[in-house]
Structure formats: structure tokens, C-alpha cells
GROMACS .gro file of C-alpha atoms in nm:
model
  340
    1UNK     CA    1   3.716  11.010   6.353
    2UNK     CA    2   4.072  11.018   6.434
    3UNK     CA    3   4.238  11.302   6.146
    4UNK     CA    4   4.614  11.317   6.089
    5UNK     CA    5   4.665  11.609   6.314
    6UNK     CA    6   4.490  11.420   6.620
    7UNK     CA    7   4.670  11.116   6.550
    8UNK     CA    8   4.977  11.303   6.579
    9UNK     CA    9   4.910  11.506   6.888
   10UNK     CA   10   4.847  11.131   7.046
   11UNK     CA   11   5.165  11.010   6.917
   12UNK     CA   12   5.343  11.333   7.064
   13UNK     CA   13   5.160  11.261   7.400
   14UNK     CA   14   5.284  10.874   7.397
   15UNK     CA   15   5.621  11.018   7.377
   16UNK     CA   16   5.654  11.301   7.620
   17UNK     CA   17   5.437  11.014   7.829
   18UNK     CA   18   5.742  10.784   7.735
   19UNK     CA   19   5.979  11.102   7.767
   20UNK     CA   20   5.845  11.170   8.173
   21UNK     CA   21   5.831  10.795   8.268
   22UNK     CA   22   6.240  10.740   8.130
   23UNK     CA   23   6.318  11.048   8.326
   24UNK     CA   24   6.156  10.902   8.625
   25UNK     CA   25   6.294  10.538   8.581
   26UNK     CA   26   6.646  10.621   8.475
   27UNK     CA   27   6.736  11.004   8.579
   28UNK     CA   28   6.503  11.153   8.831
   29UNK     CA   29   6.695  11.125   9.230
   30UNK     CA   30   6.528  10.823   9.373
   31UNK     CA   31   6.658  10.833   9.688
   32UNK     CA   32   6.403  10.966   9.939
   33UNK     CA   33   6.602  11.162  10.168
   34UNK     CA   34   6.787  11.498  10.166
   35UNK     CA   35   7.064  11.272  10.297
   36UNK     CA   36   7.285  11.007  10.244
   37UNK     CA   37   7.144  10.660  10.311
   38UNK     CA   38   7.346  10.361  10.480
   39UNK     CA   39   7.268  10.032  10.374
   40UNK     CA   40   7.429   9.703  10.480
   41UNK     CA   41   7.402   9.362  10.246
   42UNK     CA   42   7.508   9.069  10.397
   43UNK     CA   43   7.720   8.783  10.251
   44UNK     CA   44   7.456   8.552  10.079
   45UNK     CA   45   7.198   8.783  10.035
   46UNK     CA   46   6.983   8.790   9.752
   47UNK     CA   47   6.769   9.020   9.557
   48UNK     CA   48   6.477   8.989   9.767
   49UNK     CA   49   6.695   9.053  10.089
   50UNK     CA   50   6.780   9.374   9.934
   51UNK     CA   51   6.480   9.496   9.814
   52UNK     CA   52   6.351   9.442  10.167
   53UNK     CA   53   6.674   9.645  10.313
   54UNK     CA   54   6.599   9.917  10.091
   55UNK     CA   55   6.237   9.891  10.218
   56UNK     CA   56   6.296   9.900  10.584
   57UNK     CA   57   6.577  10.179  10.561
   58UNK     CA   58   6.315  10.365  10.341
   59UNK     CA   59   6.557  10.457  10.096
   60UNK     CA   60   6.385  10.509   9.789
   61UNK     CA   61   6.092  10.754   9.665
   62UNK     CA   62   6.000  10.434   9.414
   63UNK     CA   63   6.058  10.107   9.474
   64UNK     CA   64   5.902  10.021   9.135
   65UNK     CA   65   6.113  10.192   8.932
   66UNK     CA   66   6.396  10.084   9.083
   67UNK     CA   67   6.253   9.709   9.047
   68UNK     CA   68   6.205   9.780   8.691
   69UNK     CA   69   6.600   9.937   8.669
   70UNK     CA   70   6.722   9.602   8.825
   71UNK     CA   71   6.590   9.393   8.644
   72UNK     CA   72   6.683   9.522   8.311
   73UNK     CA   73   7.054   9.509   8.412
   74UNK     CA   74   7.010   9.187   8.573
   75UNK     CA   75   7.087   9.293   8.923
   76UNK     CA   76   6.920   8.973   9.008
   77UNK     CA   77   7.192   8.756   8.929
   78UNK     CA   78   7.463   9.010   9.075
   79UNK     CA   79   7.388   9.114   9.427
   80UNK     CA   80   7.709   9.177   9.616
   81UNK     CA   81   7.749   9.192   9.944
   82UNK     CA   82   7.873   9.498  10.117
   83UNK     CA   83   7.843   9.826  10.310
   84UNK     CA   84   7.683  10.097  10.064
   85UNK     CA   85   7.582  10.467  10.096
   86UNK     CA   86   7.277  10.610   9.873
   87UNK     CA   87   7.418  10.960   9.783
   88UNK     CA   88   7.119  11.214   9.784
   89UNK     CA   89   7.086  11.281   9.435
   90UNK     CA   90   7.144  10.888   9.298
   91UNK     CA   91   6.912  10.786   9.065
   92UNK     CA   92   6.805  10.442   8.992
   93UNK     CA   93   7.048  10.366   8.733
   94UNK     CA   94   7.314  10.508   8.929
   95UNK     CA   95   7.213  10.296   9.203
   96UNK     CA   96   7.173   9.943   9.079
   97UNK     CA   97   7.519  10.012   8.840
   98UNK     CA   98   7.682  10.077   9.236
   99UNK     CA   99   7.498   9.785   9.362
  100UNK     CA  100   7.577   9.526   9.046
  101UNK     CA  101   7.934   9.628   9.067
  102UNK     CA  102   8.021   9.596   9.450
  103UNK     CA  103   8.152   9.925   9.478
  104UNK     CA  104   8.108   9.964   9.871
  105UNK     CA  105   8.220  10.232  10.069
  106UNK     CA  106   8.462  10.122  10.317
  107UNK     CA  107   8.416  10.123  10.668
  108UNK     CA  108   8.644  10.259  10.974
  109UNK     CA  109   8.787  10.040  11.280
  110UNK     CA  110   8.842  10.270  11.537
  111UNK     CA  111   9.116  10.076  11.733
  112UNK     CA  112   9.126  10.260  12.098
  113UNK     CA  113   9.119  10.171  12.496
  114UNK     CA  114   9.099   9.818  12.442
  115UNK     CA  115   9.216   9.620  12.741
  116UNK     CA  116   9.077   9.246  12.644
  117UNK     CA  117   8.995   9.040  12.415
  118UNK     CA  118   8.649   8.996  12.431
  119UNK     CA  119   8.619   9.415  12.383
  120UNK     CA  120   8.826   9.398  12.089
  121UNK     CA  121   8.635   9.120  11.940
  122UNK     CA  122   8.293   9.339  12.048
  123UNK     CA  123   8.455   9.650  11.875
  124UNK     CA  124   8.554   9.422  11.539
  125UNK     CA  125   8.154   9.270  11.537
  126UNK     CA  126   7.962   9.610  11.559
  127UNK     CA  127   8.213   9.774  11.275
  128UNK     CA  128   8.261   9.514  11.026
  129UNK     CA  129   8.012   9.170  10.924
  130UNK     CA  130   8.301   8.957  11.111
  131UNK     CA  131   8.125   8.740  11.436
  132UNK     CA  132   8.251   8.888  11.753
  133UNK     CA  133   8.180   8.528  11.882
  134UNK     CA  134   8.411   8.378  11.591
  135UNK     CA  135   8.663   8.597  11.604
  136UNK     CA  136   8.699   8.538  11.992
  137UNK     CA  137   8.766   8.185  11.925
  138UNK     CA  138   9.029   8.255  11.700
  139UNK     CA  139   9.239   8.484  11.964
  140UNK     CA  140   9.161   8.200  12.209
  141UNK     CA  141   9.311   7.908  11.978
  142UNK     CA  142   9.677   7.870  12.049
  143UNK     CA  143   9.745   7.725  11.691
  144UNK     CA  144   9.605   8.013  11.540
  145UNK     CA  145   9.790   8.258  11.728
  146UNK     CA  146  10.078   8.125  11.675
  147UNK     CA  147  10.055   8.032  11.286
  148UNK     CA  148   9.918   8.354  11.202
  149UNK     CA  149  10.054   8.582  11.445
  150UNK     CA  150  10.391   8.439  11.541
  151UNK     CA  151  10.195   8.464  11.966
  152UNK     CA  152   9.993   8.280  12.197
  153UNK     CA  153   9.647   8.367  12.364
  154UNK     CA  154   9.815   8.592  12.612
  155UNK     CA  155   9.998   8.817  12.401
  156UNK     CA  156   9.776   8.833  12.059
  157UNK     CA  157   9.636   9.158  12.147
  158UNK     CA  158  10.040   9.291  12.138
  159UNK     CA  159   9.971   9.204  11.804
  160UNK     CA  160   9.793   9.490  11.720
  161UNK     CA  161   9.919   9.839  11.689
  162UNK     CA  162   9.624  10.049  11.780
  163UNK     CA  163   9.514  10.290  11.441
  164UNK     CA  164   9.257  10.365  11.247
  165UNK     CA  165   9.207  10.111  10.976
  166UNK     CA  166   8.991  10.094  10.682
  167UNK     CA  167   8.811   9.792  10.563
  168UNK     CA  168   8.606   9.648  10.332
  169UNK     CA  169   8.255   9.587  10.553
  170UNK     CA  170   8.252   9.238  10.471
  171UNK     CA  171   8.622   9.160  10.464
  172UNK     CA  172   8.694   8.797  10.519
  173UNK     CA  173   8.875   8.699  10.861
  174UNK     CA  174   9.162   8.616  10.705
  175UNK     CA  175   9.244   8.941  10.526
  176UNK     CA  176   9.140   9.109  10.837
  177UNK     CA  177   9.439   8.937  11.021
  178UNK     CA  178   9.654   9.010  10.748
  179UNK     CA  179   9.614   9.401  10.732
  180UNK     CA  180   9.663   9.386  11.122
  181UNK     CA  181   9.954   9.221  11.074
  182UNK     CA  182  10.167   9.418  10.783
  183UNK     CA  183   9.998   9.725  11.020
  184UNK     CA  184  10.271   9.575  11.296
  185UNK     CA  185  10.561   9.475  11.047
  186UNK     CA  186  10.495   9.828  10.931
  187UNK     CA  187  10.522  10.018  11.273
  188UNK     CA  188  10.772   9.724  11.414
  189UNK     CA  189  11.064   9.876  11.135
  190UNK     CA  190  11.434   9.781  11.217
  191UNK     CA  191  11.533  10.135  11.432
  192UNK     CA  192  11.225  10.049  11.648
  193UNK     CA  193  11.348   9.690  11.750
  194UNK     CA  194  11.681   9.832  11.765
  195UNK     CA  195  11.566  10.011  12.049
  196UNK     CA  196  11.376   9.755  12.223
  197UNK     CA  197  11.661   9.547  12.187
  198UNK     CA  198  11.926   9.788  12.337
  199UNK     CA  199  11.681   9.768  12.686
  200UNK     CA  200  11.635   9.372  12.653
  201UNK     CA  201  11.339   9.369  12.518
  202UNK     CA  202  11.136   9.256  12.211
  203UNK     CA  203  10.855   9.417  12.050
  204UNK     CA  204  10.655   9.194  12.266
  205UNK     CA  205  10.777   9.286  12.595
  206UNK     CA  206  10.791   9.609  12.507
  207UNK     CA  207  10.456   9.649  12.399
  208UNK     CA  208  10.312   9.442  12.768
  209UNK     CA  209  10.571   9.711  12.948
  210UNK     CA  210  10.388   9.980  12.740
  211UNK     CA  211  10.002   9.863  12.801
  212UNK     CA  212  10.089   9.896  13.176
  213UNK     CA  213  10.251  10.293  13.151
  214UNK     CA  214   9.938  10.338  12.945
  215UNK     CA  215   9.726  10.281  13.242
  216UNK     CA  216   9.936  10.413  13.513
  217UNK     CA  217   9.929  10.771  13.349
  218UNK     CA  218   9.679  11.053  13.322
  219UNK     CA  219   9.908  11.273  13.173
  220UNK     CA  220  10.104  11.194  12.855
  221UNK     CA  221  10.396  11.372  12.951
  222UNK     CA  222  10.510  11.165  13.225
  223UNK     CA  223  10.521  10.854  12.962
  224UNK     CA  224  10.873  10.875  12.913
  225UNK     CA  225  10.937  10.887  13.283
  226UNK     CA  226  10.703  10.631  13.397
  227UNK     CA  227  10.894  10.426  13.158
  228UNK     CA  228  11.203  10.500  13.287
  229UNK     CA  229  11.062  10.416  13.634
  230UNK     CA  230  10.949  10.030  13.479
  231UNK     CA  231  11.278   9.991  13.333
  232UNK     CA  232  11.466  10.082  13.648
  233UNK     CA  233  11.263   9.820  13.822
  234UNK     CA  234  11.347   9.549  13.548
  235UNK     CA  235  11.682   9.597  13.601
  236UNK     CA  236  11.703   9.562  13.990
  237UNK     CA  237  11.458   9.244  13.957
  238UNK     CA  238  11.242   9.442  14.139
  239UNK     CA  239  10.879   9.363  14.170
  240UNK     CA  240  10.699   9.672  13.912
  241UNK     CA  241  10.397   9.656  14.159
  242UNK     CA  242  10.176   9.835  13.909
  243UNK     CA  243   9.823   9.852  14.020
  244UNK     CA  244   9.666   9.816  13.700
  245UNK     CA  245   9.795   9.509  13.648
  246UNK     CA  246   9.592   9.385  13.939
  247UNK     CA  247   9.264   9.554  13.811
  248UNK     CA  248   9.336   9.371  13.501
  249UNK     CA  249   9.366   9.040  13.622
  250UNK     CA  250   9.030   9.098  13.856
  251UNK     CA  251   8.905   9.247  13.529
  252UNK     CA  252   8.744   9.462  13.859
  253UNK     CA  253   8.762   9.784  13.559
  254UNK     CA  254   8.551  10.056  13.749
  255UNK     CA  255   8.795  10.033  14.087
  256UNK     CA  256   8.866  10.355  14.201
  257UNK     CA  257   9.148  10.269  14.430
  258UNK     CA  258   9.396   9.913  14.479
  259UNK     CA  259   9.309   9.745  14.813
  260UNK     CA  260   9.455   9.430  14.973
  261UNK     CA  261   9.192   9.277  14.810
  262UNK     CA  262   9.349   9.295  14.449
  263UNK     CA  263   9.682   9.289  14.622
  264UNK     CA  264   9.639   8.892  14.759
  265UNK     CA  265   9.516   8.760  14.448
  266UNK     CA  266   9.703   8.524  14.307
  267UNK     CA  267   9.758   8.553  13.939
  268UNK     CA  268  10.077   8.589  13.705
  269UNK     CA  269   9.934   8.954  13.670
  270UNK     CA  270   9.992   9.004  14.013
  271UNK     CA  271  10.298   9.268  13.974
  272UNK     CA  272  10.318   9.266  14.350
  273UNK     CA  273  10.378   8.894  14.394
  274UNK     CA  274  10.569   8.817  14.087
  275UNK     CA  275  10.927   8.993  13.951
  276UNK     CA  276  10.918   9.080  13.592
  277UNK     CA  277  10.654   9.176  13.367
  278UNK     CA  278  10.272   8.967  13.341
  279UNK     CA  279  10.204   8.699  13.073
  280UNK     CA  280  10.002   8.961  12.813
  281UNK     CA  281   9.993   9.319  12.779
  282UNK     CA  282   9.716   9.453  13.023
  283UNK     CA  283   9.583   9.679  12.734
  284UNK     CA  284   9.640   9.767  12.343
  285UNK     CA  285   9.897  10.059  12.378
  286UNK     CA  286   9.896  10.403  12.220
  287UNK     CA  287  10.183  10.445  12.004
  288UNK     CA  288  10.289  10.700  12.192
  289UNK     CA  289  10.346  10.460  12.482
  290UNK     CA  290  10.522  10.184  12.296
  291UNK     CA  291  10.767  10.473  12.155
  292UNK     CA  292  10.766  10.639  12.524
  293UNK     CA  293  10.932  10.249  12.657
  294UNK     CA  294  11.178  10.330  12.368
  295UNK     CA  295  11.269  10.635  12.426
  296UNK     CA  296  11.244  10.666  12.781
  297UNK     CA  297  11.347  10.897  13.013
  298UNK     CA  298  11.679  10.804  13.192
  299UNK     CA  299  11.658  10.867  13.548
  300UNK     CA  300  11.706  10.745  13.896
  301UNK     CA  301  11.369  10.739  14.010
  302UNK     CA  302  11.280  10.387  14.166
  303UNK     CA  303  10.910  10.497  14.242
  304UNK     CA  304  10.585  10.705  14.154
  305UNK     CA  305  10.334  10.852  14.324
  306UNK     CA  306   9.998  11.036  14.204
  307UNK     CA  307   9.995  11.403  14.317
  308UNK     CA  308   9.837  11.432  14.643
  309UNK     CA  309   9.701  11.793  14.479
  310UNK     CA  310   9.471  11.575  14.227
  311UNK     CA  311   9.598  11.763  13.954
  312UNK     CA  312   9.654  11.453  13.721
  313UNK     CA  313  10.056  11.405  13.733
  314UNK     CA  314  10.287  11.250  13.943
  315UNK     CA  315  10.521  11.297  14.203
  316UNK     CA  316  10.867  11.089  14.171
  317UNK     CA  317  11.132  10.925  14.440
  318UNK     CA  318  11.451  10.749  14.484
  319UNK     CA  319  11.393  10.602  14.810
  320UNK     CA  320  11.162  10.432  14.935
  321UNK     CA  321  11.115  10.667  15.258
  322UNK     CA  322  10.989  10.942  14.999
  323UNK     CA  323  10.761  10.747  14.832
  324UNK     CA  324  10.579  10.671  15.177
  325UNK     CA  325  10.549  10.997  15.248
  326UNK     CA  326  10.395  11.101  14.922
  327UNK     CA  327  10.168  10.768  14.910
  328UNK     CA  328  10.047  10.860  15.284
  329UNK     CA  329   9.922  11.209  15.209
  330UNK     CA  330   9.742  11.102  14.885
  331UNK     CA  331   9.552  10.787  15.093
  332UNK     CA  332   9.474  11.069  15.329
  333UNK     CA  333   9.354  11.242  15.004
  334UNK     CA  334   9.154  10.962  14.905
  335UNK     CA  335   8.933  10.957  15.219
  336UNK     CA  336   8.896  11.261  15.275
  337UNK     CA  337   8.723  11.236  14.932
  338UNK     CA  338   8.554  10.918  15.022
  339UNK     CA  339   8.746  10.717  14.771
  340UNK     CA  340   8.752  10.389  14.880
   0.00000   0.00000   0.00000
């Protein structure tokens, strides 16, 4: 026989029941981890798809509760795509409000050594939802290069001032391009092509003069003088007879040392065949090395050598006689090293 005083113990046990399953659906930490949890929802995903990401990444201590969370704030009918992170201590509420409201966590694009267009592309497709494959295509259309980015397929990647960007994970192509591009209207500002135009060049040209000092030098002092060595070269109409510009056209990236073999290969990147600088830039240049073309070092020196001593910098002539004397001891070097 159920008395007042046992009814009201029951009643007092439905609620702390009540009480313990709230805290557990709507306060308790759900996410089963001691750290943060990554989680990527692709464009046109839908509830199921993320109930099976959060499965797979084993994010959550119960995926029940969670369930039951959702679907009282209709998370159902509001997945958004995106690039989230599960804080520790995020409880279900917390989670499906972050979820249901798109509020992603940017991402970072590391922009750095990048010498073609297929590894920029690759870089672009592992950091952000953007198709490596797509995005390929678009640097390889000529009417895209040119309507969006005022270039053609050669010199798109001069398009790029190399940074570190922040983006939405699954940022749309075109707003992609966009931020790239007020990036370079940004960094090209008016005392900057000043200075490319007091040397005859554009940002352009500067930039393809700066991807090829950015792979001639080892140490970034010497930019300013390797520069200066380029520029005295323009001037004369004298071949620049860069060797990485013949690696680059090979795309022959883990040479150790220039041979004839580069050297006879005919190609408009051929620096040895042709005056003047190559179609493209050769890589996506530092800052530093677009700014080292701009303010370079005013000098003499016709020619460049690498330091027989291995030490990393340079040694620099006027004549031609000196450079053949510095270039034979450091081939010596080389074999002696078994460098070939």
C-alpha cells in the first residue's frame, strides 16, 4: 500500500532521476577525450554523415544523448558544413548550438617553397575542402587567369604573395581567389611599384626576377646582392644563366649540380640560351626576395660564384677571368665530394 510519505520519496526519486539524466543530456562534458577533437563536415552533408563523423573520430562519451540534444533543436534540418574543433569540456548543448550555427574554426594555408603549380594546388587540397584537381584547371585556363587575375598560365603563381592566410575550411573557389588577390593589391602598394618601376620592371617581372634569387641563395644576406648581380645582367642584355631556371624547366628538383644536360635543353627557361628573364617565375618568392629586387644592392659585380669553402655564401666578380677561377676550384670541390 503506497502511503503519502512513500509516494513522495518516489516522486523525489523521479526527479533527482530526471535531475541526473538533464545533467547528463544537457551539462555533463560529452566529449570523450582530454583533448580537443577535429572534425571535418563536408559541403552537402547531412545529419547522418555527421553522426557517422562523430562516430569514427570517436568524439563523444554518448552518442545518444547527443542524438536526443539534436534533435530537440532541430539540428537535422541545419547541418553546416565546415571545419570544427570539440573543446574538451563541450557538452552536448554546447555542441549541437556550435554545429546548428556554423561557427567553424578557421583553418591555416601555409603558403611556402612552392615552385609549381601542381604543388600549390596539392598544398590548397590537403588544407582546405577545395579539389586540388579543380583548382589546377583553373591556373591552367588562360581565360581565367586573365579575368580574375589580370595573368596567364605562366605567371599566375606571381600572383600570389606567399603568407599565412586564414580561411574558412570550406571557402568557395571564388572567395579563395579573391583573398589571394586583395593579399597582392595589399603588398603591391604604390612605393613598391614605384620601385619596380624605377629598374623597368613591373610587379610581374619583378616577382619572376625574385623566384630565381630565391633559389640561387642559401643565405639571405646575399639577396640584395644577388639582385644586384640579375639586374646588372638585364641591363647589358646579358644572358642571367641562372641554374635554377634550368632545374625548373626539367622540373629535375633533387639535382645536386647543373650539367650540359640541363644546359642543352631547349626551353624559354633556358637562362643560358635565351637573354632576359623566363616566361613565369620559377618559384613563389619570399617577401624578402621580391623587396631584396627592390632594394638591391648597387654594385659592379657581373657574376657569382658559391664558396668553394661550402660554407653557404658566395663569392662575387667583375670579370669574367675571376669567376673561372672561383667556378674551377668549387667543380674541383664538387668531386672531390662526389657531387655529380
Amino acid at each position: 500500500v503506497f502511503t503519502m510519505k512513500k509516494i513522495a520519496v518516489l516522486i523525489l526519486l523521479i526527479v533527482v532521476a530526471l535531475a541526473i539524466a538533464g545533467y547528463v543530456v544537457l551539462v555533463s562534458p560529452n566529449v570523450n577525450t582530454t583533448k580537443n577533437i577535429y572534425i571535418k563536415i563536408p559541403t552537402g552533408s547531412s545529419y547522418t554523415d555527421v553522426l557517422n563523423i562523430l562516430h569514427e573520430k570517436q568524439a563523444l562519451k554518448n552518442e545518444w544523448s547527443f542524438n536526443l540534444v539534436a534533435g530537440l533543436k532541430k539540428y537535422e534540418a541545419h547541418v553546416n558544413p565546415g571545419y570544427y574543433v570539440l573543446n574538451k569540456g563541450m557538452n552536448n548543448r554546447q555542441i549541437v548550438n556550435m554545429l546548428r550555427a556554423g561557427l567553424q574554426t578557421p583553418v591555416k594555408l601555409v603558403i611556402y617553397n612552392i615552385r609549381t603549380k601542381e604543388e600549390f594546388a596539392g598544398l590548397v587540397g590537403r588544407t582546405l575542402e577545395l579539389d586540388s584537381a579543380a583548382v589546377i584547371l583553373q591556373l591552367n585556363d588562360e581565360k581565367f587567369c586573365k579575368s580574375m587575375m589580370d595573368a596567364d598560365t605562366a605567371t599566375i603563381l606571381s600572383r600570389f604573395i606567399v603568407d599565412n592566410y586564414e580561411f574558412y575550411w570550406n571557402v568557395s573557389a571564388d572567395k579563395f581567389f579573391a583573398k589571394l588577390q586583395e593579399a597582392y593589391r595589399t603588398f603591391w602598394n604604390d612605393e613598391r611599384r614605384a620601385k619596380a618601376a624605377a629598374i623597368n620592371l613591373t610587379p610581374q617581372s619583378t616577382t619572376i626576377l625574385a623566384s630565381i634569387v630565391e633559389k640561387e641563395v642559401i643565405r639571405d644576406k646575399e639577396l640584395p646582392t644577388v639582385a644586384g648581380v640579375y639586374l646588372n645582367r638585364l641591363k647589358i642584355n646579358m644572358p642571367l644563366q641562372a641554374d635554377p631556371t634550368l632545374v625548373f624547366a626539367l622540373r629535375d628538383f633533387d639535382a645536386r649540380r647543373v650539367t650540359s644536360y640541363h644546359k642543352d635543353f631547349d626551353t624559354p627557361y633556358n637562362t643560358y640560351k635565351y637573354t632576359g628573364l623566363p616566361p613565369g617565375p620559377i618559384c613563389m618568392p619570399r617577401k624578402k626576395s621580391i623587396d631584396a629586387v627592390l632594394n638591391y644592392e648597387d654594385h659592379e659585380y657581373l657574376y657569382f660564384c658559391a664558396n668553394p669553402d661550402m660554407s653557404g655564401y658566395s663569392l662575387f666578380s667583375k670579370s669574367y677571368e675571376d669567376q673561372m677561377r672561383v667556378a674551377a676550384q668549387y667543380r674541383q670541390k664538387l668531386n672531390k665530394m662526389n657531387i655529380h
